[in-house]
Short mmCIF file of C-alpha atoms in Angstrom, two decimals:
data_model
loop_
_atom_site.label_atom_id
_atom_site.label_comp_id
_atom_site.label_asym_id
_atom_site.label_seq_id
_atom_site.Cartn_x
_atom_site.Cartn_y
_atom_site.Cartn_z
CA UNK A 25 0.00 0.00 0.00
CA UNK A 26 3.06 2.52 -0.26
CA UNK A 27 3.67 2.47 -3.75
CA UNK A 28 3.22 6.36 -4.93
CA UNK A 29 1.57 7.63 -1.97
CA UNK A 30 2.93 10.47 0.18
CA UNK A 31 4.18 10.22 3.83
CA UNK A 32 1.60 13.07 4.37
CA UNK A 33 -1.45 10.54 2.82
CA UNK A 34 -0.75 7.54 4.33
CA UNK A 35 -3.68 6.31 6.67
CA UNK A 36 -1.25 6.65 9.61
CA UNK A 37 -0.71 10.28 9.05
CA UNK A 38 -4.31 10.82 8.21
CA UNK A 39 -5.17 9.23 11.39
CA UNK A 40 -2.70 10.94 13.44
CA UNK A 41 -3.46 14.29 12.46
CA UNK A 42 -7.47 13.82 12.20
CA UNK A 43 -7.44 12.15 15.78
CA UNK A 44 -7.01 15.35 18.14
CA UNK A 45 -9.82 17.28 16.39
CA UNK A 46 -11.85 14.47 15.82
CA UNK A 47 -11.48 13.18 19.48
CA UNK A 48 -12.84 16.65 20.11
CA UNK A 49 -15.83 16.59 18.34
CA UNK A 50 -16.05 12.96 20.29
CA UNK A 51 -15.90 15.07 23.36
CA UNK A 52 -18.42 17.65 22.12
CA UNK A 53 -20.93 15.03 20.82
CA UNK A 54 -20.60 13.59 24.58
CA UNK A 55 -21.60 16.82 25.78
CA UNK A 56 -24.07 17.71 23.30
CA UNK A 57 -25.79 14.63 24.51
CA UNK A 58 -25.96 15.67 27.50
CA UNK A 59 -28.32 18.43 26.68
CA UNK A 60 -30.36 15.94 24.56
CA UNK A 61 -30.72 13.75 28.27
CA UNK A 62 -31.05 16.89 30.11
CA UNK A 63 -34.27 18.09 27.96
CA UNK A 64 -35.12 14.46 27.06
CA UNK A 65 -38.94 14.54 28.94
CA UNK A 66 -39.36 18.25 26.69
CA UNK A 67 -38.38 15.84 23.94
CA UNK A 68 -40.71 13.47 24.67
CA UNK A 69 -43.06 15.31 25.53
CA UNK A 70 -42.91 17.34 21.66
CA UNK A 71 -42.04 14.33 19.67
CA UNK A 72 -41.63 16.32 16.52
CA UNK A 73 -38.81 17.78 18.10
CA UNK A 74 -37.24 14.38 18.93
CA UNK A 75 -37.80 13.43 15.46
CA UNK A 76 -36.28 16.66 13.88
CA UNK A 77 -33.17 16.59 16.30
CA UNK A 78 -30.77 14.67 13.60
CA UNK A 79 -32.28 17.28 10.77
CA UNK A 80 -31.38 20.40 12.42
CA UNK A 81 -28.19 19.10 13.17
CA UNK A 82 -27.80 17.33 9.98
CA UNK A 83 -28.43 20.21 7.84
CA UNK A 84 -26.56 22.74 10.17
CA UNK A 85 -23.66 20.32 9.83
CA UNK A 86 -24.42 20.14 5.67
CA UNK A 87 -24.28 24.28 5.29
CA UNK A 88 -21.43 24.35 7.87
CA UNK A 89 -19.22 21.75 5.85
CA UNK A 90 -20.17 23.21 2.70
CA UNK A 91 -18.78 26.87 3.91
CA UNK A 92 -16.17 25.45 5.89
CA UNK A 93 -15.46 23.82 2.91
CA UNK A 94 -15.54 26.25 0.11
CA UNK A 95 -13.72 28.77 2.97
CA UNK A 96 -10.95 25.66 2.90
CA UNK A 97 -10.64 25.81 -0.92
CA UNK A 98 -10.19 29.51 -0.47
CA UNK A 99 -7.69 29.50 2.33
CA UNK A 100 -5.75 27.22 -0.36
CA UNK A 101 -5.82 29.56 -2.75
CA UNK A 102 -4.22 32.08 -0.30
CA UNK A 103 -6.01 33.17 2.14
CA UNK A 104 -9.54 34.59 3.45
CA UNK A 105 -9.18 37.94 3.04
CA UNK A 106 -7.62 37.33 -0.52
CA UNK A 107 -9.29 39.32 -3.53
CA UNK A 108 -10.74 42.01 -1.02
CA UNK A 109 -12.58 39.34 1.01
CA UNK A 110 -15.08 38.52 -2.14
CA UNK A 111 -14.83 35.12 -2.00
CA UNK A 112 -15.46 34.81 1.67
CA UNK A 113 -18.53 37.36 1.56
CA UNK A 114 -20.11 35.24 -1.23
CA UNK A 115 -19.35 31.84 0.72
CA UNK A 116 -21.03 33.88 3.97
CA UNK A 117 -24.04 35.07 2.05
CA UNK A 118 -24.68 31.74 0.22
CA UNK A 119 -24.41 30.23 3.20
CA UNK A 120 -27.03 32.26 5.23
CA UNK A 121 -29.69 32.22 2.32
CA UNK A 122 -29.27 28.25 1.91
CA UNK A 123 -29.79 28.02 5.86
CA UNK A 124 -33.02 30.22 6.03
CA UNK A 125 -34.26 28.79 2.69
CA UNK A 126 -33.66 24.88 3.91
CA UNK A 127 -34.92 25.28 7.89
CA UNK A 128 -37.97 26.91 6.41
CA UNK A 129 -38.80 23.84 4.58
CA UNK A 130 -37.90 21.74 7.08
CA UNK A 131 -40.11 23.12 9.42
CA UNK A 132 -43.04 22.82 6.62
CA UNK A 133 -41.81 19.17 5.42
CA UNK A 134 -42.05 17.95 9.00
CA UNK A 135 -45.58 19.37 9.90
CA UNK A 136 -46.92 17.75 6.72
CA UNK A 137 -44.85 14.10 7.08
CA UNK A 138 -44.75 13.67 11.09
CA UNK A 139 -47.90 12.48 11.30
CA UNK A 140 -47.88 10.08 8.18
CA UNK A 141 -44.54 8.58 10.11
CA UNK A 142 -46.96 8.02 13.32
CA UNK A 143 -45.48 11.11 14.92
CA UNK A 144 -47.89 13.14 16.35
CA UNK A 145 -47.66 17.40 16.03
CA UNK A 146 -49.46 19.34 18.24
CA UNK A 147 -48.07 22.80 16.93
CA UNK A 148 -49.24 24.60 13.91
CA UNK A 149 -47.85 25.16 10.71
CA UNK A 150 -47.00 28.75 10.74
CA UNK A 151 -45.33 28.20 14.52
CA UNK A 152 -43.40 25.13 13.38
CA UNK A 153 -41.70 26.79 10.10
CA UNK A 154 -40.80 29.43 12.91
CA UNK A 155 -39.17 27.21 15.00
CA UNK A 156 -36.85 25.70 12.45
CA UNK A 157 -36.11 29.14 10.67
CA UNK A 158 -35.03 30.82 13.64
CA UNK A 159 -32.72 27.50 14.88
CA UNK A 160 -31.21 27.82 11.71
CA UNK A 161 -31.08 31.47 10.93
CA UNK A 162 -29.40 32.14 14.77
CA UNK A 163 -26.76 28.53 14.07
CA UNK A 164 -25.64 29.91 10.77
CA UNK A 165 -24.63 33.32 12.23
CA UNK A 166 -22.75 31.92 14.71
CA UNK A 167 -21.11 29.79 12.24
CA UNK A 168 -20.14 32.63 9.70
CA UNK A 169 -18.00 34.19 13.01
CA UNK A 170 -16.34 30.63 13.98
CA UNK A 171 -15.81 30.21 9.98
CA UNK A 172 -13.12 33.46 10.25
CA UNK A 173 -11.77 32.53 13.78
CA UNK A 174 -11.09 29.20 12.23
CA UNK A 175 -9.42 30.47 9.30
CA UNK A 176 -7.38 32.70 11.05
CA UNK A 177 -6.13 30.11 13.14
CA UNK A 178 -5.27 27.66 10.37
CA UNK A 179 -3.70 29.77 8.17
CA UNK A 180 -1.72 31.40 11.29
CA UNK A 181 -0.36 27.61 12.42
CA UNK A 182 -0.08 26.47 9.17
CA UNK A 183 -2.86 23.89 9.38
CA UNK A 184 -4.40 21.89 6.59
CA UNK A 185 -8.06 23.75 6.11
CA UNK A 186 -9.16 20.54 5.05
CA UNK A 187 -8.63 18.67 8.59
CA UNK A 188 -9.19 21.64 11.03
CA UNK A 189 -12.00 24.09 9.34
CA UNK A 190 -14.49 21.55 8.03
CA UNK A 191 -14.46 19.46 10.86
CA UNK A 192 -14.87 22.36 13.35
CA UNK A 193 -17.62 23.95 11.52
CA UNK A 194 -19.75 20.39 10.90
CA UNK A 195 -19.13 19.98 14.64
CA UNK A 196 -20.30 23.50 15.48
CA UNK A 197 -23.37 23.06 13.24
CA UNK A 198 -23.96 19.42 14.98
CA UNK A 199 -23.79 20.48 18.51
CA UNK A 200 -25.32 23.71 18.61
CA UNK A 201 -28.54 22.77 16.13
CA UNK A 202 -30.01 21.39 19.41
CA UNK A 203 -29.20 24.11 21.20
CA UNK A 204 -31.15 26.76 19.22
CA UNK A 205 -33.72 23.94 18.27
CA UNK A 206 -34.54 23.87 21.62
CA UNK A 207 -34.41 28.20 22.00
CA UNK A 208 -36.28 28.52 19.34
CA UNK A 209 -38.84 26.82 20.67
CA UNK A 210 -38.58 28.76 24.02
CA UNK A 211 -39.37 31.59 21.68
CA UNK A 212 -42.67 30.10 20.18
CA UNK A 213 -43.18 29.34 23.78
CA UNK A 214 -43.17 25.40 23.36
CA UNK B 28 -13.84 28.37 -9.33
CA UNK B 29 -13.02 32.00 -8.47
CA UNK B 30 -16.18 32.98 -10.61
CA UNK B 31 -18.71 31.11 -9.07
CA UNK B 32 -20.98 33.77 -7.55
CA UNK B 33 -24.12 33.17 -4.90
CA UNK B 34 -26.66 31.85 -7.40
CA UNK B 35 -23.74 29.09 -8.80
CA UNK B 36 -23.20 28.10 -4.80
CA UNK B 37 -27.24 27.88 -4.44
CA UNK B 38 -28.00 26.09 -7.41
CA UNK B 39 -25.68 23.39 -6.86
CA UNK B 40 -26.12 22.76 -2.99
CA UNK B 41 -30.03 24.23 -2.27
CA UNK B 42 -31.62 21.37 -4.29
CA UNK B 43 -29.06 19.05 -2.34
CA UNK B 44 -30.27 20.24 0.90
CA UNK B 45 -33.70 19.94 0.34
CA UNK B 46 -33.04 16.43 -0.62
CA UNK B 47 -31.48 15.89 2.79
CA UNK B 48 -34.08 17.21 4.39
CA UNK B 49 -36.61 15.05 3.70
CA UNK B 50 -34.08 12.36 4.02
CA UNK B 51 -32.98 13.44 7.55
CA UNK B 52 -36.63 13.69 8.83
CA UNK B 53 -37.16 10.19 7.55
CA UNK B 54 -33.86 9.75 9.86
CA UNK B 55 -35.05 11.38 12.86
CA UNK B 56 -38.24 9.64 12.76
CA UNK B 57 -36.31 6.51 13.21
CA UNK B 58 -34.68 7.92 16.07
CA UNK B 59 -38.33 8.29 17.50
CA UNK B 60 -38.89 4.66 16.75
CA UNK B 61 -35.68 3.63 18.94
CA UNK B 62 -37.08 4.95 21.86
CA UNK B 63 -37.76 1.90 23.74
CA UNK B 64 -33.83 0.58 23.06
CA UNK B 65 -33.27 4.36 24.40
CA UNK B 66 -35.09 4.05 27.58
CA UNK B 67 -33.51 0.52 28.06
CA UNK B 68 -29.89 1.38 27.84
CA UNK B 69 -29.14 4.73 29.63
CA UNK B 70 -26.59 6.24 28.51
CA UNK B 71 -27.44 5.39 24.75
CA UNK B 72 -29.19 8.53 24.00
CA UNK B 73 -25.87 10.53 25.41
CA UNK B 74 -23.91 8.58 22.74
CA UNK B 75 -26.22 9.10 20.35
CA UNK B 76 -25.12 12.76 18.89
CA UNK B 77 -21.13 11.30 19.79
CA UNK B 78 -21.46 8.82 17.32
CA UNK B 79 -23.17 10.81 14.66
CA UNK B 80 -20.44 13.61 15.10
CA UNK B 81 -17.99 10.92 14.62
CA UNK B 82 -18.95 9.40 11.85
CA UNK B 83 -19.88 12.37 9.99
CA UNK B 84 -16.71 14.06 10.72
CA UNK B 85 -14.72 11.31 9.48
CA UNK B 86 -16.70 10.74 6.14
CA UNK B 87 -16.71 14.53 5.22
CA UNK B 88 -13.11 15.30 5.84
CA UNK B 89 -12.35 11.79 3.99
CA UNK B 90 -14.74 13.06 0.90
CA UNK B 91 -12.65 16.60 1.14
CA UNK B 92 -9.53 14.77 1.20
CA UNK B 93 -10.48 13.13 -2.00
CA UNK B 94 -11.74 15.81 -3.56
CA UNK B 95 -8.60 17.79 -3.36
CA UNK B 96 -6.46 14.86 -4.60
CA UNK B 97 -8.86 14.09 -7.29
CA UNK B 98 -8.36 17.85 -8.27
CA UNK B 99 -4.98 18.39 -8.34
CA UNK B 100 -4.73 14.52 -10.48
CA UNK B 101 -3.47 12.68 -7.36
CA UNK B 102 -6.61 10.06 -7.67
CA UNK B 103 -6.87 8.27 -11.19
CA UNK B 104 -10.33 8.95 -12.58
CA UNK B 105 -10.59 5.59 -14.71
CA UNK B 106 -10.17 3.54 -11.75
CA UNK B 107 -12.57 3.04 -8.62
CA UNK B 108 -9.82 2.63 -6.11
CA UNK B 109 -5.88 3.31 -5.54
CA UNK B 110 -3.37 3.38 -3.09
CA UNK B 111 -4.59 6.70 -2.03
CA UNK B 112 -7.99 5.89 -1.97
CA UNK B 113 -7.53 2.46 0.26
CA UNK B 114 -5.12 4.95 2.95
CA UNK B 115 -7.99 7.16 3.76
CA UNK B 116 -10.37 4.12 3.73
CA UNK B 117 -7.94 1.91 6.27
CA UNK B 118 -7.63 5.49 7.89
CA UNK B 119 -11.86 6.04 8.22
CA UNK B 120 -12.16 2.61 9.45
CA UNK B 121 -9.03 3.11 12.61
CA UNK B 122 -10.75 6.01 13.69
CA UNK B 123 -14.06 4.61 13.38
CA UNK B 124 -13.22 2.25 15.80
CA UNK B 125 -11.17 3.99 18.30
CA UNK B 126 -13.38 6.88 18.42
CA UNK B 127 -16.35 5.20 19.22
CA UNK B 128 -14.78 3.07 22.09
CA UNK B 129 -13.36 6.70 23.48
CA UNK B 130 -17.23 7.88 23.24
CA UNK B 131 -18.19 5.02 24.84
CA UNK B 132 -16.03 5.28 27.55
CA UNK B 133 -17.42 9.33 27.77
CA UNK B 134 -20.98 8.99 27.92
CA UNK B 135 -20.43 6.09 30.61
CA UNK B 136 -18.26 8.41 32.49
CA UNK B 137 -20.41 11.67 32.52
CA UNK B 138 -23.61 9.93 32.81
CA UNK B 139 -22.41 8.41 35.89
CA UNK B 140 -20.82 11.85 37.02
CA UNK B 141 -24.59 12.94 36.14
CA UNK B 142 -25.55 10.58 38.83
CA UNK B 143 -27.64 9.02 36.11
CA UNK B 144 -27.71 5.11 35.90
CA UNK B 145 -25.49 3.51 32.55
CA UNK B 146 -25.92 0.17 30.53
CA UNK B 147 -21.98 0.12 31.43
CA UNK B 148 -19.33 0.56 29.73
CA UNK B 149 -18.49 -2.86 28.10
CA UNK B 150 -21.94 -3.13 26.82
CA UNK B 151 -22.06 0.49 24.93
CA UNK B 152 -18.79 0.42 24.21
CA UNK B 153 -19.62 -2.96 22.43
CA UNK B 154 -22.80 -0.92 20.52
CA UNK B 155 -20.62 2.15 19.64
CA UNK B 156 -18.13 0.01 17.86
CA UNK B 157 -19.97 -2.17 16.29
CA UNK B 158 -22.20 0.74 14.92
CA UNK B 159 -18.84 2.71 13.94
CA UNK B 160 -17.71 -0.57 11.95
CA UNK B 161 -20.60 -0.93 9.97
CA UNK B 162 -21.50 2.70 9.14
CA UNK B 163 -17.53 2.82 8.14
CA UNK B 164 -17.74 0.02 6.02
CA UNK B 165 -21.02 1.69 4.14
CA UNK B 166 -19.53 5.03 3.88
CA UNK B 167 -16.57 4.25 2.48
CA UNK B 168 -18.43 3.14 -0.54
CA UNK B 169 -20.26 6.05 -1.06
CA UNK B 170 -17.49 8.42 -0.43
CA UNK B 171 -15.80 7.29 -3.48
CA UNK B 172 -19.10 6.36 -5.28
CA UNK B 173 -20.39 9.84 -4.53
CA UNK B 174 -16.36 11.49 -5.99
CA UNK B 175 -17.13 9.47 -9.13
CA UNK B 176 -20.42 10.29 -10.11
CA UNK B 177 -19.63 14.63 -9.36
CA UNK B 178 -16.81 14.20 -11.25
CA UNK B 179 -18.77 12.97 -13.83
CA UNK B 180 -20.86 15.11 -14.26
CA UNK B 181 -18.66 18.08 -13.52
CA UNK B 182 -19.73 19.44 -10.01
CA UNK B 183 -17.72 21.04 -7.58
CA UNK B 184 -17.24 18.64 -5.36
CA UNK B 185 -17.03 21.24 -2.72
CA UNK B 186 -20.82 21.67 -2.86
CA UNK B 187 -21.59 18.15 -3.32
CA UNK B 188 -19.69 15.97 -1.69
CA UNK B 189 -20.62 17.42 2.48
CA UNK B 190 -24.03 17.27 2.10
CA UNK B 191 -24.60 14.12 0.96
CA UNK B 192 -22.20 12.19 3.08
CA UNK B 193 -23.33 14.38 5.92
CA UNK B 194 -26.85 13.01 5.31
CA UNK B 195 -26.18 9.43 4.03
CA UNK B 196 -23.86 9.20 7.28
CA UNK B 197 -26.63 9.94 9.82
CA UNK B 198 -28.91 7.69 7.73
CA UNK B 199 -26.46 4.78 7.75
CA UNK B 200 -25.47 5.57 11.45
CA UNK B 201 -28.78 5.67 12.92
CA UNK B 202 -29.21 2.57 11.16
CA UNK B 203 -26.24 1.24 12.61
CA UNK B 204 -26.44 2.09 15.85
CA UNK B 205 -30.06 0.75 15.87
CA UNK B 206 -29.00 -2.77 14.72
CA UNK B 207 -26.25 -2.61 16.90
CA UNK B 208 -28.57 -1.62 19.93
CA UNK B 209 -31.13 -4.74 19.00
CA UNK B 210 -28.40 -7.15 18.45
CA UNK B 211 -25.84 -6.38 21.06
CA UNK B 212 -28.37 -4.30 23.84
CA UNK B 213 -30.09 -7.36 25.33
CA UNK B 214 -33.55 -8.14 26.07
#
């Protein structure tokens, strides 16, 4: 398995540098499950918001990887700030309209399936699409500032983008989805 | 690459998303359906986020590993696998499995520290592994399936491939882990 392939790309050295950010996110996931025990009767009580616990994090953890990703390419190509900051103010604003844009449909797709799945919804429709937009509107803006802390911190160490930033951000998105699922719903008064 | 403005971004990744929506509620409706494993191993639904995290880490850093090296030439395009390719499988598969013992080990810890009571350690350490294995094994395949098939048809991979191993991890993972609970949790 060593013909033509790099010291840097063997699976040792992919393991080795993936495990200390990776055991993170381990850590985080623990922790983030902690709040999913600690509000588990609120859970069961709304079972929608059981069932729509993996999407919000799912899709928080999608737009994350997908800026932290595009923000890697970038970082590649020399930096964030690079080209007056255009790139990175077209990844941010793609990134916020895909957010509000996908949680509103969520929101709707889940008020209209749920109950077809056996999953009861006591909410209503307009309250519902509420709930998800303003989870994911609130998780993408705190994303779009731990996108350019990231950055900053990889290109300062001289990290590889591709094993710090995405990582970090589909880990932020994971984590704190339930967190702002959960406010959101505080909001709607759920 | 340096051209593509907001509406490129959105109309590559928004019809994704909404895809993986309805895929991920179809998800999270399963995770309703595991409530009675979740009730009957505490500590399971602690792990539960851990393991997702883990696996989707691993399987979107692995696709954006590939995609660079596919980029820059590094991965042949008329074969399905190479050297390369089987590193950062063997790689996926290591950390699969040491990661998920180490989360394990963490949600046994704190939800004793909770003063909560735990399945014990041996027994969702056991779950978390076995889950991690086969959700590894799965999304191996579709990391490279899903490389092929943008390259084909000449999408930026940087759009493409995080959402849908994102998604197709949580699917296979829940899936997993839900096996793995029936099989290994014990009447």
């Amino acid at each position: 398995m060593q013909a033509d392939v790099p010291p840097t790309a063997t699976w040792r050295a992919i393991t080795l540098q993936s495990l200390p950010v990776l055991g993170g996110a381990v850590v985080i996931g623990v922790l983030s499950g902690q709040i999913l025990v600690a509000f588990q009767d609120r859970l069961f009580d709304v079972p929608v918001l059981l069932a729509l616990v993996p999407a919000v994090n799912g899709i928080g953890g999608n737009v994350g990887s997908i800026l932290g990703s595009r923000v890697a390419s970038g970082l590649h190509l020399g930096g964030l700030w690079s080209n007056g900051g255009h790139g990175f103010r077209r990844d941010a604003t793609a990134s916020l309209i895909l957010a509000a844009a996908t949680f509103s449909f969520l929101g709707a797709f889940a008020h209209v399936i749920a109950p077809v799945l056996g999953i009861p919804v006591t909410l209503r429709f307009q309250d519902l699409v509420l709930v998800t937009l303003l989870a994911g509107l609130g998780l993408m803006l705190v994303m779009v500032v731990l996108v350019i802390l990231v950055g900053w911190l990889s290109h300062r160490f001289g990290w590889d983008p591709d094993n710090v930033v995405v990582p970090v951000l589909t880990t932020a998105g994971d984590t704190l989805g339930i967190v702002f699922l959960l406010a959101a719903g505080g909001v709607v008064g759920i | 690459m340096s051209e593509a403005g907001v509406r490129d971004i959105l109309r590559e990744s928004l019809p994704l998303l909404l895809g993986m929506a309805v895929l991920e509620v179809l998800a999270g409706s399963f995770l309703g359906r595991m409530e009675a494993s979740l009730e009957r191993l505490p500590g399971l639904l602690a792990l539960v986020p851990a393991v997702l995290a883990m696996r989707g880490n691993i399987s979107t850093s692995m696709g954006s590993r590939l995609g660079t090296l596919t980029r820059f030439g590094l991965v042949p395009r008329d074969r399905w696998t190479s050297p390369l390719v089987w590193h950062n499988i063997v790689a996926s598969l290591v950390l699969g499995v040491v990661l998920a013992f180490a989360a394990a080990v963490l949600a046994h810890v704190v939800t004793v520290a909770a003063g909560l009571p735990s399945a014990g350690v041996l027994r969702l350490g056991a779950i978390a592994v076995t889950a991690g294995v086969l959700s590894g094994v799965v999304m191996g395949a579709v990391a490279i399936v899903t490389m092929r098939v943008a390259f084909r048809r000449g999408l930026d991979l940087d759009n493409v491939a995080g959402p849908v191993l994102m998604t197709m991890s949580d699917v296979f993972t829940l899936l997993s882990l839900f096996a793995a609970a029936a099989w290994l949790g014990g009447a």
